[in-house]
Short mmCIF file of C-alpha atoms and ligand atoms in Angstrom, two decimals:
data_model
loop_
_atom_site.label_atom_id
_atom_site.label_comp_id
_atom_site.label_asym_id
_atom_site.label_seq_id
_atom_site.Cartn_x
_atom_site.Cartn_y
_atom_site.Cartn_z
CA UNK A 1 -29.79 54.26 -58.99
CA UNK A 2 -33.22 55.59 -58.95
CA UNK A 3 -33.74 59.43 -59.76
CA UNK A 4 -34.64 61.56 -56.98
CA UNK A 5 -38.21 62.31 -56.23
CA UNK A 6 -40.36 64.62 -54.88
CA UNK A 7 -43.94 63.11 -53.57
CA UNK A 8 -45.62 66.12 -53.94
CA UNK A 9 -50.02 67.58 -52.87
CA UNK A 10 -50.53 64.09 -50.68
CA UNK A 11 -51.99 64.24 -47.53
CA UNK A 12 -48.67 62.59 -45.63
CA UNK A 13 -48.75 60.76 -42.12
CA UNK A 14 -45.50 61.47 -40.00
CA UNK A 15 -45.03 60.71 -36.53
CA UNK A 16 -46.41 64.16 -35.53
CA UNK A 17 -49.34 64.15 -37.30
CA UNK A 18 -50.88 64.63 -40.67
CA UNK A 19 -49.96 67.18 -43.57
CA UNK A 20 -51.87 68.39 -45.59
CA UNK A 21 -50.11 69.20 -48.97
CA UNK A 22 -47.15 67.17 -47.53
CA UNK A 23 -44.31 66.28 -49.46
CA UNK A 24 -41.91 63.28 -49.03
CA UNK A 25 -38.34 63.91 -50.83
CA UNK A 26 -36.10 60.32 -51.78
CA UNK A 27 -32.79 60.50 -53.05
CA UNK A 28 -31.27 57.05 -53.62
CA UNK A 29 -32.67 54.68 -51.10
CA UNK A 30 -33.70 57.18 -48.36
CA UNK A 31 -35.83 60.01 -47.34
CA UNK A 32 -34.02 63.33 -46.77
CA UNK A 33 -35.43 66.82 -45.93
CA UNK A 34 -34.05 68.77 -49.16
CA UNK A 35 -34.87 68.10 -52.77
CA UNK A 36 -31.33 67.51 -54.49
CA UNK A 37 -31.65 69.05 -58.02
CA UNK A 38 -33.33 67.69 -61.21
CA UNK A 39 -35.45 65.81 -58.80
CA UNK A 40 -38.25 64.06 -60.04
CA UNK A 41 -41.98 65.62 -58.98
CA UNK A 42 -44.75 63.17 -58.48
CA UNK A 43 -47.73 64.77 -58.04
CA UNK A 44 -50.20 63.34 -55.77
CA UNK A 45 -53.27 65.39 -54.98
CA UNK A 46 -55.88 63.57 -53.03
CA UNK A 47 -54.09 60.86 -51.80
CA UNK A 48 -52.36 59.68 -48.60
CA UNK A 49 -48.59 58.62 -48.51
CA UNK A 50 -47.89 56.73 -45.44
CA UNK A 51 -45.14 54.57 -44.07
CA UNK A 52 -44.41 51.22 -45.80
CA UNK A 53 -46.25 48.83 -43.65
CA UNK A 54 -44.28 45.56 -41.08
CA UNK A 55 -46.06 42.82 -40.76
CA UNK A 56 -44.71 40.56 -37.50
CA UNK A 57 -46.53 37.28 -38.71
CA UNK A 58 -47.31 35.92 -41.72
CA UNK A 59 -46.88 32.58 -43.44
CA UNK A 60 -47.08 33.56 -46.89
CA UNK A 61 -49.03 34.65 -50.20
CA UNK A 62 -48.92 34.53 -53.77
CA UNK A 63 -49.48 30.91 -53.73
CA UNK A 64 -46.44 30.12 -51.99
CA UNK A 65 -45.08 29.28 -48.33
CA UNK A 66 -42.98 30.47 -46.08
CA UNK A 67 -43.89 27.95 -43.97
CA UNK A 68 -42.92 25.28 -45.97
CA UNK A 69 -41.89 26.53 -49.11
CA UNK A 70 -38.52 27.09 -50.99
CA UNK A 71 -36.25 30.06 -50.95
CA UNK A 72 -38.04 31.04 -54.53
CA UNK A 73 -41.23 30.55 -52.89
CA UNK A 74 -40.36 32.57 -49.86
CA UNK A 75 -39.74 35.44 -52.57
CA UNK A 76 -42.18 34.87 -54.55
CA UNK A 77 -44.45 35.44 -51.41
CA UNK A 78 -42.49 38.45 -50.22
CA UNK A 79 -43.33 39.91 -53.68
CA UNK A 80 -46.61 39.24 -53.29
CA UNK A 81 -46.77 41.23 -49.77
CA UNK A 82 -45.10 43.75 -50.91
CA UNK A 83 -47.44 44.74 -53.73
CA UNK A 84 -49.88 44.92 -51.07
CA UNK A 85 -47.98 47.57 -49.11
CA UNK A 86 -45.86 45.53 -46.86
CA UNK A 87 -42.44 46.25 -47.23
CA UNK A 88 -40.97 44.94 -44.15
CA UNK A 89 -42.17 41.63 -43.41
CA UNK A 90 -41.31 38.69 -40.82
CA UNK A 91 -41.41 35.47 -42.24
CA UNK A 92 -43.25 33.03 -39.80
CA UNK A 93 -42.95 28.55 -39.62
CA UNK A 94 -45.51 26.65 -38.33
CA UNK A 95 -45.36 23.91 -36.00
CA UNK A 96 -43.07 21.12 -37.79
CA UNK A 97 -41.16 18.69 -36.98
CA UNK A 98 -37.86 20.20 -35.08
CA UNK A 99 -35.26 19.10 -37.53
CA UNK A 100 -37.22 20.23 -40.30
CA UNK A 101 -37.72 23.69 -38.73
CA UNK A 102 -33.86 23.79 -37.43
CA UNK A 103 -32.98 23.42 -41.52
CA UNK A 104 -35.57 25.38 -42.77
CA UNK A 105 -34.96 28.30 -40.13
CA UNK A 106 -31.07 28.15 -41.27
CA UNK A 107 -32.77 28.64 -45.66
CA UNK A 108 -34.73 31.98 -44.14
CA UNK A 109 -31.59 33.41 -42.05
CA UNK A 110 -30.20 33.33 -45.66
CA UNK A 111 -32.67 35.39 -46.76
CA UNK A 112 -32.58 37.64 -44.01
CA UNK A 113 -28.88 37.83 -44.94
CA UNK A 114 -30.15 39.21 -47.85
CA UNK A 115 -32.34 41.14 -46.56
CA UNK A 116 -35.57 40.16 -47.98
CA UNK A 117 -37.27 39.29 -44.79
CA UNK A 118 -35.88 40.74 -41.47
CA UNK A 119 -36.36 37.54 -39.42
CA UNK A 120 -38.20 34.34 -38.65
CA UNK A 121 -41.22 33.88 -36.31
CA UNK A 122 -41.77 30.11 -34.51
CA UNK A 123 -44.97 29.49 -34.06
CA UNK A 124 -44.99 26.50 -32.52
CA UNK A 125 -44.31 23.90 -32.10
CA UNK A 126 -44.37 24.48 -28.11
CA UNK A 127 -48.13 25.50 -28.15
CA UNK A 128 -50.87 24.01 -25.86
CA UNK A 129 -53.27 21.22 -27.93
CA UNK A 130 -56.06 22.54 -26.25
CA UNK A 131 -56.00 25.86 -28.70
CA UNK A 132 -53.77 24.70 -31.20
CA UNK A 133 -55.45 26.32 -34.21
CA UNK A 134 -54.19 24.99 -37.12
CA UNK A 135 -50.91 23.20 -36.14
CA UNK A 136 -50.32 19.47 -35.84
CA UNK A 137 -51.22 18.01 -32.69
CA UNK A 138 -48.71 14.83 -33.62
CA UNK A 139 -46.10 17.40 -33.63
CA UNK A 140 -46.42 19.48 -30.52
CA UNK A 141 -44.14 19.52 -27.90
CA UNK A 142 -43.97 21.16 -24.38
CA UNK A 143 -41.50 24.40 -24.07
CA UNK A 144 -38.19 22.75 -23.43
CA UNK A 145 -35.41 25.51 -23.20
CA UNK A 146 -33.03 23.26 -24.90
CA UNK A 147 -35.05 22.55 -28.31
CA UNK A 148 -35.96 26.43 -27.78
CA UNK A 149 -32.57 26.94 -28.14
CA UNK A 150 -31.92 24.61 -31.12
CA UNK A 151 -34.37 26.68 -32.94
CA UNK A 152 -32.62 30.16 -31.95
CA UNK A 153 -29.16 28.66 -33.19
CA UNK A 154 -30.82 27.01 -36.42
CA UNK A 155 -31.56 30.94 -37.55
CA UNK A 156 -27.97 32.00 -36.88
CA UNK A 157 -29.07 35.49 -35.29
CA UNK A 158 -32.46 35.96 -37.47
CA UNK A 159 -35.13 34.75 -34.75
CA UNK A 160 -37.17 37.53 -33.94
CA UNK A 161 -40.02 35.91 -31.99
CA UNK A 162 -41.21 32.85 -30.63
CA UNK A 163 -44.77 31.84 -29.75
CA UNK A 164 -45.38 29.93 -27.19
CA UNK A 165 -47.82 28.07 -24.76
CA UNK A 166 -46.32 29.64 -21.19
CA UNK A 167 -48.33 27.35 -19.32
CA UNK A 168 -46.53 24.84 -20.47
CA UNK A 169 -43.91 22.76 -18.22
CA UNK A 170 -40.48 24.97 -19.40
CA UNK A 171 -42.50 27.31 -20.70
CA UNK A 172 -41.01 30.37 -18.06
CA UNK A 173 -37.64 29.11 -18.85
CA UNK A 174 -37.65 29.07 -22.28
CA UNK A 175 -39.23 32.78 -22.08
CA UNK A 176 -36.16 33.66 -20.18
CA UNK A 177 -34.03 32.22 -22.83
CA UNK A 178 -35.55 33.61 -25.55
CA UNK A 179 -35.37 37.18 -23.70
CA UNK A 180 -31.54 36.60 -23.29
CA UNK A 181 -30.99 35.84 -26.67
CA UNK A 182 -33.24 38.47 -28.08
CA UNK A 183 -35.91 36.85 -29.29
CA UNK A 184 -39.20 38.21 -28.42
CA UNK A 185 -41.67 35.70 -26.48
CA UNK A 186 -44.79 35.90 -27.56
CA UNK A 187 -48.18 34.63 -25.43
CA UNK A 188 -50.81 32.35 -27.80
CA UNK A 189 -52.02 29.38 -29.04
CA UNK A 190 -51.80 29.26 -24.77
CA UNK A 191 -54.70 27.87 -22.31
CA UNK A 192 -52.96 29.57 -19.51
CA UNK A 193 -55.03 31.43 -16.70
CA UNK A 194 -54.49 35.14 -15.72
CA UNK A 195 -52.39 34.26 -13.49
CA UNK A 196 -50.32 32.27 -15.62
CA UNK A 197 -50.14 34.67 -18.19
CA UNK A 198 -49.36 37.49 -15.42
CA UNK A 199 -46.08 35.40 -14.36
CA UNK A 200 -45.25 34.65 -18.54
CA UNK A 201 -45.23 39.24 -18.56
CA UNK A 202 -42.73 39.11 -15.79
CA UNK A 203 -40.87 36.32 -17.02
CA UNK A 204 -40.51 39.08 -20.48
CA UNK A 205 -42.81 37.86 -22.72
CA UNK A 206 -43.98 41.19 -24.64
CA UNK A 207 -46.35 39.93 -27.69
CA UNK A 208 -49.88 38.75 -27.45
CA UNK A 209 -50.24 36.51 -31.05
CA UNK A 210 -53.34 37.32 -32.14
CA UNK A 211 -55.18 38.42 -29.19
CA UNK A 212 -58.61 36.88 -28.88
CA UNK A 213 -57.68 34.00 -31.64
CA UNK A 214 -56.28 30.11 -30.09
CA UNK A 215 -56.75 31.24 -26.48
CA UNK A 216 -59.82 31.50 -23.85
CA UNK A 217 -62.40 33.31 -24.02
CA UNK A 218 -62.77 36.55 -21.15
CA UNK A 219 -64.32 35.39 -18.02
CA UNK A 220 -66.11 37.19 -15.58
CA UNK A 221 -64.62 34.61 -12.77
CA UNK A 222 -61.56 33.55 -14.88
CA UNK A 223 -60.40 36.73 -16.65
CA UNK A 224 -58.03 34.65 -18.85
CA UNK A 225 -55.37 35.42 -20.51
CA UNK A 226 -56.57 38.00 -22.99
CA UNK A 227 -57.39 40.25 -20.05
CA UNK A 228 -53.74 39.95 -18.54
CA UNK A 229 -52.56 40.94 -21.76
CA UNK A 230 -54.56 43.84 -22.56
CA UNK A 231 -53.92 45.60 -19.04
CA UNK A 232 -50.08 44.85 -19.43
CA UNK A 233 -48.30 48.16 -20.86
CA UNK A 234 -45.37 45.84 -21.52
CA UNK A 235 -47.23 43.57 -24.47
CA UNK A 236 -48.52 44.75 -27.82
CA UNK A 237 -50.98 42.60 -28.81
CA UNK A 238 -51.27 41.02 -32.31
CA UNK A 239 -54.66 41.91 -34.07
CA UNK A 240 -56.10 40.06 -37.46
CA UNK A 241 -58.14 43.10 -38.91
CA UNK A 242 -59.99 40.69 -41.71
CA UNK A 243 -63.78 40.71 -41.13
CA UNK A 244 -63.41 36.86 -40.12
CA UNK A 245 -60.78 36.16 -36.83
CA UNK A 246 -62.21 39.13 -34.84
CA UNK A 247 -65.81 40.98 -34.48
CA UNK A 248 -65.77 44.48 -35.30
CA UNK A 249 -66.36 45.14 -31.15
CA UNK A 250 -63.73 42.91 -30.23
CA UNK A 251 -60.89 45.09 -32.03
CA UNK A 252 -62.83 48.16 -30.38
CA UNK A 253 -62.16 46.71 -27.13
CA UNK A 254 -58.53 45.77 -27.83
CA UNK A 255 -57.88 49.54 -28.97
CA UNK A 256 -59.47 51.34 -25.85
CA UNK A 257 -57.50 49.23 -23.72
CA UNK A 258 -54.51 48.64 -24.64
CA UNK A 259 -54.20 52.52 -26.65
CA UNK A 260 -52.70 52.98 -30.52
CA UNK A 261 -49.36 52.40 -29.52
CA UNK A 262 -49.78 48.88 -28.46
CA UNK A 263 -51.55 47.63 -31.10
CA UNK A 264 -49.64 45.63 -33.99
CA UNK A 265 -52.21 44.78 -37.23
CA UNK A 266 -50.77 41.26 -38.51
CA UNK A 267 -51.84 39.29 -41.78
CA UNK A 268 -51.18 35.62 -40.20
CA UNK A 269 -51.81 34.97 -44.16
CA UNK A 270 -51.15 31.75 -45.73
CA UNK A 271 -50.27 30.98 -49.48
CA UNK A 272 -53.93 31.96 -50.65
CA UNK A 273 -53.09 36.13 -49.84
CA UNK A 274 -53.18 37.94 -53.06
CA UNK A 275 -53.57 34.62 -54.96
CA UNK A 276 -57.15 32.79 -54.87
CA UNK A 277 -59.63 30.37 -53.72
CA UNK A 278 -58.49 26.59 -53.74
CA UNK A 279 -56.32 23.66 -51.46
CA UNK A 280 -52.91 24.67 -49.80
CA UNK A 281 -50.76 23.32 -47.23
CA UNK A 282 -50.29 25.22 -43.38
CA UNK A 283 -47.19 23.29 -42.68
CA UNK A 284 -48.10 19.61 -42.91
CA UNK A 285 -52.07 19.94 -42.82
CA UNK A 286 -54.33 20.40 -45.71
CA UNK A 287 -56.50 23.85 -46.33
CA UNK A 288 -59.94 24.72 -47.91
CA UNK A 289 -59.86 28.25 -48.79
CA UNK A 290 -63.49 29.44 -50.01
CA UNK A 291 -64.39 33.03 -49.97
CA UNK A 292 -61.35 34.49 -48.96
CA UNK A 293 -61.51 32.07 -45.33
CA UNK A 294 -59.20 29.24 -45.09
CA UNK A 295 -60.31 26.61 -43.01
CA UNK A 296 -58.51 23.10 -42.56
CA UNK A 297 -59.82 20.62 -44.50
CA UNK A 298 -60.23 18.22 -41.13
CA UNK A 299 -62.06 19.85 -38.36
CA UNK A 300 -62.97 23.22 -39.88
CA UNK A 301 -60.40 25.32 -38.05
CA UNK A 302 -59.48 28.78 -39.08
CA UNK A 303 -56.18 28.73 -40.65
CA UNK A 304 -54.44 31.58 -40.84
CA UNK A 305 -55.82 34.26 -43.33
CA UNK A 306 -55.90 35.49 -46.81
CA UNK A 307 -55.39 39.05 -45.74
CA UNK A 308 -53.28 41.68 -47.00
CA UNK A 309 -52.07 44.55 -44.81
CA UNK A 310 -53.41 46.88 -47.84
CA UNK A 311 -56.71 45.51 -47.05
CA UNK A 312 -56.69 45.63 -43.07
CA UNK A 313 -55.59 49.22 -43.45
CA UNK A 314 -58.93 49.90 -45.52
CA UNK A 315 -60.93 48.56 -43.07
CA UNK A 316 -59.65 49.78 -40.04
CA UNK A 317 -60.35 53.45 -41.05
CA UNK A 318 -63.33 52.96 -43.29
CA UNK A 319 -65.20 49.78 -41.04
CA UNK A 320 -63.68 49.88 -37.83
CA UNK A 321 -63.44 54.15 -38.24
CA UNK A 322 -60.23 54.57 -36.32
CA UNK A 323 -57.71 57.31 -36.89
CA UNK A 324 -55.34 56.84 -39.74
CA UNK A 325 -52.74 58.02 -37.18
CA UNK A 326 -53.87 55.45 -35.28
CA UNK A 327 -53.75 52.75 -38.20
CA UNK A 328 -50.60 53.85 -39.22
CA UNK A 329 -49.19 53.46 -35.36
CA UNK A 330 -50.77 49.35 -35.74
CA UNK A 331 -49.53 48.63 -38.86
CA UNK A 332 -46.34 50.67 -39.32
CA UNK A 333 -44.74 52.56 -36.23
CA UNK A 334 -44.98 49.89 -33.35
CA UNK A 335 -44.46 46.16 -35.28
CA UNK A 336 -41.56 48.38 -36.49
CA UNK A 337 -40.46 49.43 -33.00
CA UNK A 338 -41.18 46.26 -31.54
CA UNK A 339 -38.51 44.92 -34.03
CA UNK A 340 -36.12 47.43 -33.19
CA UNK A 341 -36.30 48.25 -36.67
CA UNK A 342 -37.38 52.10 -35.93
CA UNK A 343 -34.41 53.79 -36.93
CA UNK A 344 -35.11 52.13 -40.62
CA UNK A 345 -38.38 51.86 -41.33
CA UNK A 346 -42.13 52.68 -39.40
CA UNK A 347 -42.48 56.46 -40.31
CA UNK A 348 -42.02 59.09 -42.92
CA UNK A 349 -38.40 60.60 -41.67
CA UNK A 350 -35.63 61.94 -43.07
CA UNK A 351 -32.37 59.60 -42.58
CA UNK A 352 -34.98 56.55 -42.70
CA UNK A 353 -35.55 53.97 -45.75
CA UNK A 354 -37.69 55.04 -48.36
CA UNK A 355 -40.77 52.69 -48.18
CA UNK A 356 -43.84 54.21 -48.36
CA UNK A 357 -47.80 53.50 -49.84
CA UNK A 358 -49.81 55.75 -51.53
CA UNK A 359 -53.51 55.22 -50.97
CA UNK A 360 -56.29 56.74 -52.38
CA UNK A 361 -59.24 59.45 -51.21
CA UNK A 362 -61.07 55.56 -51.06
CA UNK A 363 -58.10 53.81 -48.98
CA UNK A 364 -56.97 51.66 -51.95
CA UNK A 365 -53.63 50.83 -52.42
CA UNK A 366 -51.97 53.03 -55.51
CA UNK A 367 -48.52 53.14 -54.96
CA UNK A 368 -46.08 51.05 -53.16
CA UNK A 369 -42.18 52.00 -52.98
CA UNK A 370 -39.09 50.02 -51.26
CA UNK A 371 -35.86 51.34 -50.60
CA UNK A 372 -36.63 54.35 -53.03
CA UNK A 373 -37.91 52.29 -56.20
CA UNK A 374 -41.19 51.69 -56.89
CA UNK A 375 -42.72 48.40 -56.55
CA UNK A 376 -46.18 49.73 -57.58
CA UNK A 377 -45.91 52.66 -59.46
CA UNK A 378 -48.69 55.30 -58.76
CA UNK A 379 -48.48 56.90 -62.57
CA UNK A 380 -49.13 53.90 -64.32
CA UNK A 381 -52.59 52.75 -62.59
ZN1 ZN B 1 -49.84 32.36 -37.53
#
């Protein structure tokens, strides 16, 4: 087991504010409140230590799928996201055909056995073709409760959310289903009206997926769905902090309304995060990434990102000049809560796992640690 250490001189960001001169104390996997002896002191002046960040949806990185990959590739893309500060992470499928997401849904419950993701995300395939994104229009498929289901029992417990269309013929019943199996039902890639997405709230749907992104537009006449969904104080909406899927104004207006504490910052990365430039695979369809944007190669659509949680957390307080309270709430404390996962992980308490990132005075990324070991080790950059 790892020595004991002392994080010592950072600025640290708990759940009641910010220290200055804060220190975080791990023995074995955890954070406790007093420094067993011989610990080790890591001294950290000028630099934040905040909580290891969750990211709810994300397809990959590193090169590699979790989409479509392997179970190596799956790790070797969980790796990859957790060098960038994300230590809890939900692995999310894209829309597929249904056998082929019932058997790969049962290779990611293994790994959530495991412990290396803490669940799957469906997104699709029960998505509206009008704002399908990226996702094969062959494959889509109205929300029937009973393939919704096949899906849930494919992951053997390990479903954690569901994204779906709830305009959709089914689509009310299969939010009810999810709901009563615990799966959180999640609003997007959806044409639905206010009022449609008002009735998919009370049905318990309690995620927006990527507000703004695969949805209409707000409407002075036909407020839309985004609207519903930022008045709701049942949903926590789903925001892509990368420059590209959202104007700076349009993350503004997501904060003021909906406050910190319902605000979840997602990657929605593919294979290209923390790798490079080049052609991948979303699921089935073929991707141009140039510049950091992946677009598919057939009809130019955004697909998915090449961000890194390390990255939106830089630009949210340096850009975007929210709170690092704030940031840490988005990208941290509520995906975390939202999992139920808040007794673990989300914040800087004793009893809790010991994942953490140390940034610098700059925001960088210095220092990443899981479960009391260091994944990126602050002394040695
Ligand atoms: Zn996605």
């Amino acid at each position: 087991m790892a020595p004991s250490k002392v994080l010592a001189g950072a600025r640290v960001v708990l759940p009641t504010g910010t220290v200055d001169d804060g220190r975080v104390i791990v023995d074995g996997t955890r954070i406790v409140d007093t420094a067993p002896p011989q610990a080790q002191v890591v001294d950290l002046p000028g630099h934040w230590v905040v909580p290891g960040f969750v990211d709810i949806h994300n397809h990959g990185g590193g090169g590699a799928s979790f989409a479509g990959g392997t179970a190596e590739d799956v790790l070797k893309g969980v790796e990859t996201h957790r060098r960038h500060g994300t230590t809890t992470v939900v692995a999310s499928a894209v829309t597929g055909d249904l056998d082929f997401l019932a058997r790969h849904a049962g290779m990611l419950a293994e790994l959530a056995q495991q412990d290396d993701i803490v669940g799957i995300h469906f997104e699709g395939p029960f998505i509206s073709p009008c704002r399908k994104g990226a996702h094969d229009e062959q494959l889509l498929r109205d929300p029937d409760p009973a393939e919704v289901r096949k899906l849930v029992d494919a992951a053997h417990g390990h479903a954690k959310m569901m994204t779906l269309a709830t305009e959709l013929p089914g689509g009310l019943d299969s939010v009810r289903l999810l709901v009563e199996h615990g799966v959180i039902a999640a609003v997007g890639h959806t044409d639905a009206t206010y009022e449609q997405t008002v009735r998919a709230i009370d049905a318990g749907a309690t995620v927006a997926t990527h507000l703004f992104n695969a949805m209409p537009p707000v409407g002075h006449r036909a407020p839309g769905p985004i609207t519903a969904l930022l008045e709701d104080e049942r949903i926590t909406v789903e925001l892509i902090n990368d420059g590209t899927h959202l104007h700076p104004a349009a993350l503004q207006l997501a904060f003021h309304h909906a406050g910190a504490s319902r605000v979840a910052f997602i990657t929605d990365a593919m294979d290209a995060a923390g790798f490079g430039d080049g052609r991948y695979l979303l699921g089935p369809l073929e991707v141009e990434v140039a510049d950091g944007v992946a677009r598919l190669v057939e009809g130019g659509s955004i697909a998915g990102s090449t961000l890194t949680l390390d990255r939106a957390f830089k630009r949210a307080v340096t850009v975007d000049r929210l709170p690092v309270g704030d940031v840490v709430a988005a990208i941290s404390a509520n995906p975390a809560r939202l999992l139920g996962l808040d007794d673990r992980v989300g914040s800087l308490e004793p009893g809790k796992d010991a994942d953490l990132v140390v940034l610098d005075d700059a925001f960088d990324l210095v220092g990443v640690m899981r479960r009391g070991e260091w994944v990126v080790d602050p002394q040695l950059g």
